[in-house]
């Protein structure tokens, strides 16, 4: 979070406009004006990260912002709000409101709010965009769901690829919009690779329910009972037709836990293969050719992220460019940083967060024409 604020603090006096000489008899000046009052509605799975993504570029370009954290994880945002007030921000520059869906709707439809940035599900994103359109046509940035693919070629570094493919679906217990939830492995290495992946998943499952204050505990629970039940329903429905290669277990005790789970070669129309689960559930399919892998990878309504694993640089660049996703990792899972944009194609969103690109969403360009004959 701090790195994002530092990055955009550096932009505050550097986001410049343009000037064009009077070759047609007019000097032309382009300025970027603050858009006004903005709203940032954040998801529960990385609330402080999303707070920074939305408020830092808004503030750097001279706007004010109202932040609404998810009702499932509001405390961190409230603490940051307290720190902002202690830091000496003028009253009203950053405001925080708490509440559920109705509060988000009020922000999205308010006539005095000029911009809303939302991170969350595609279903809710549609509602945000609808409310924004029906009110004052406010600007909208949506960072939504995903069903991100990973492609593992036969020349991939086995150990490094196993690390990233494991992290890509078990990090934050799979509760990440860019999680690598679909994996396509070359048929010549599939048996060995899946076997090694199962070993890693079993080791992670063995630590479920550990003390969260213990440094050895690396795998946490699902956020709450509602999400736990949703993930379990996905798994149980899939188990009616497929036996999981590993995992498929769950228990609610000291928290709501779901073991990392792999389904091998599910049908193309399987719900668990098509829809975002938002849990530690991985679908693995095999492929023969690069073209087949890309067809499988892009056969989704989402386009948030993707990854490709190979030691062939030309192939890596070729495949990464062909994957229809906003962020593609080469020999790594999807990663983020303040310098580059984050966002999705297709149902994964509208607009971009972070990088210089985010600044464009918080300003209005104005063209000023000055007669050279004046």
XYZ file of C-alpha atoms in Angstrom, residues 82-273:
192
model
C -7.830 7.649 11.273
C -4.182 7.890 10.202
C -5.148 10.179 7.319
C -6.891 12.536 9.730
C -3.882 12.487 12.066
C -1.584 13.252 9.117
C -3.329 16.584 8.624
C -5.459 16.053 5.531
C -8.085 18.810 5.215
C -11.573 17.708 6.283
C -13.541 16.080 3.490
C -10.640 15.312 1.167
C -10.806 11.625 2.104
C -14.033 10.317 3.586
C -14.959 6.768 4.559
C -18.450 5.320 4.716
C -19.315 1.768 5.711
C -22.205 -0.395 4.651
C -23.326 -3.060 2.239
C -24.832 -3.054 -1.234
C -27.330 -0.214 -0.656
C -24.482 2.090 0.374
C -22.574 1.214 -2.778
C -25.678 1.933 -4.836
C -26.053 5.365 -3.237
C -22.485 6.240 -4.174
C -22.847 4.894 -7.711
C -26.054 6.815 -8.334
C -25.260 10.067 -6.477
C -25.539 13.057 -8.782
C -22.633 14.936 -7.175
C -20.125 12.105 -7.553
C -18.318 12.280 -10.893
C -16.329 9.040 -10.857
C -16.642 5.612 -9.244
C -13.962 2.934 -9.118
C -15.074 -0.537 -8.055
C -13.273 -3.795 -7.358
C -15.403 -6.896 -6.916
C -17.592 -9.394 -8.727
C -18.810 -9.028 -12.289
C -22.407 -9.266 -11.075
C -21.984 -6.267 -8.779
C -19.911 -4.442 -11.388
C -22.857 -4.521 -13.777
C -25.038 -2.933 -11.074
C -22.433 -0.224 -10.437
C -22.203 0.620 -14.130
C -25.980 0.629 -14.506
C -26.418 3.031 -11.576
C -23.648 5.289 -12.875
C -25.225 5.401 -16.332
C -28.734 6.090 -15.075
C -27.603 8.931 -12.813
C -25.147 11.461 -14.246
C -23.120 9.284 -16.637
C -20.278 9.307 -14.129
C -16.953 7.824 -15.178
C -16.502 4.190 -14.164
C -13.502 1.943 -13.569
C -14.345 -1.706 -12.907
C -11.835 -4.368 -11.863
C -13.923 -7.519 -11.799
C -13.749 -11.300 -11.820
C -11.513 -13.696 -13.667
C -10.934 -17.264 -14.753
C -7.272 -16.856 -15.532
C -5.325 -19.433 -17.555
C -1.808 -20.734 -17.111
C -0.053 -22.542 -19.977
C 2.788 -24.947 -19.122
C 4.950 -26.042 -22.056
C 7.148 -29.124 -22.061
C 10.360 -27.094 -21.685
C 9.213 -25.243 -18.559
C 11.432 -25.216 -15.478
C 9.564 -27.794 -13.403
C 10.291 -26.569 -9.871
C 9.772 -22.869 -10.560
C 6.600 -23.563 -12.505
C 5.232 -25.752 -9.716
C 5.881 -22.949 -7.233
C 4.048 -20.333 -9.263
C 1.150 -22.588 -10.249
C 0.664 -23.524 -6.607
C 0.901 -19.932 -5.439
C -1.391 -18.790 -8.242
C -4.373 -20.727 -6.865
C -3.602 -21.123 -3.150
C -2.331 -17.612 -2.394
C -4.943 -15.880 -0.218
C -6.731 -19.265 -0.330
C -7.619 -18.693 -3.974
C -9.667 -15.630 -3.064
C -8.014 -13.476 -5.718
C -9.638 -12.157 -8.882
C -6.513 -12.957 -10.921
C -6.029 -16.459 -9.474
C -4.722 -19.046 -11.944
C -7.809 -21.259 -11.775
C -7.376 -22.954 -15.185
C -4.098 -24.686 -16.024
C -3.167 -26.173 -19.390
C -0.212 -28.578 -19.324
C 1.546 -30.125 -22.308
C 0.541 -33.773 -22.536
C 4.154 -35.017 -22.543
C 4.758 -33.743 -18.988
C 1.211 -33.737 -17.633
C 1.414 -36.913 -15.551
C 4.655 -35.905 -13.845
C 3.563 -32.303 -13.366
C 0.133 -33.062 -11.912
C 1.640 -35.657 -9.567
C 4.110 -33.092 -8.220
C 1.356 -30.491 -7.947
C -0.770 -32.911 -5.922
C 2.114 -33.412 -3.485
C 2.341 -29.668 -2.921
C -1.415 -29.329 -2.480
C -1.468 -32.138 0.094
C 1.307 -30.470 2.074
C -0.650 -27.216 2.150
C -3.845 -28.994 3.210
C -1.995 -30.603 6.107
C -1.562 -27.141 7.609
C -5.202 -26.092 7.423
C -6.571 -24.645 10.635
C -3.207 -23.624 12.053
C -2.723 -20.737 14.452
C -2.852 -17.551 12.334
C -0.257 -15.967 14.630
C 2.198 -18.794 13.939
C 4.738 -17.924 11.224
C 4.534 -21.503 9.942
C 0.834 -21.099 9.125
C 0.640 -20.158 5.454
C -2.874 -21.221 4.456
C -5.893 -19.440 5.825
C -9.669 -19.812 5.779
C -12.382 -18.703 3.401
C -13.642 -15.227 4.355
C -17.008 -16.256 5.848
C -19.722 -18.892 5.889
C -21.496 -17.530 2.812
C -18.397 -17.749 0.628
C -17.461 -21.094 2.186
C -20.832 -22.548 1.238
C -20.479 -21.151 -2.276
C -17.079 -22.780 -2.810
C -18.307 -26.070 -1.335
C -21.305 -26.068 -3.678
C -19.005 -25.674 -6.681
C -16.854 -28.575 -5.489
C -19.739 -30.886 -4.629
C -21.448 -30.256 -7.961
C -18.220 -31.055 -9.811
C -17.704 -34.224 -7.734
C -20.989 -35.585 -9.068
C -19.227 -36.115 -12.419
C -15.515 -36.050 -11.544
C -13.342 -37.325 -8.738
C -10.866 -34.674 -7.624
C -7.220 -35.584 -8.127
C -6.532 -34.100 -4.720
C -8.518 -32.138 -2.153
C -12.249 -31.714 -2.331
C -12.378 -31.706 1.465
C -13.646 -28.939 3.701
C -14.471 -28.299 7.315
C -15.843 -25.501 9.443
C -14.213 -25.387 12.840
C -11.910 -22.601 13.943
C -12.647 -21.117 10.518
C -14.097 -22.050 7.148
C -11.475 -24.156 5.383
C -11.391 -25.726 1.921
C -8.453 -27.916 0.923
C -6.621 -27.037 -2.307
C -8.408 -29.049 -4.986
C -7.575 -30.228 -8.510
C -10.045 -31.455 -11.125
C -8.417 -33.038 -14.177
C -9.887 -32.584 -17.667
C -13.357 -31.361 -16.680
C -15.915 -31.002 -19.495
C -15.773 -27.693 -21.330
C -19.265 -26.821 -20.117
C -18.652 -27.738 -16.462
C -19.672 -24.946 -14.114
C -16.460 -25.251 -12.124
C -14.466 -24.785 -15.351
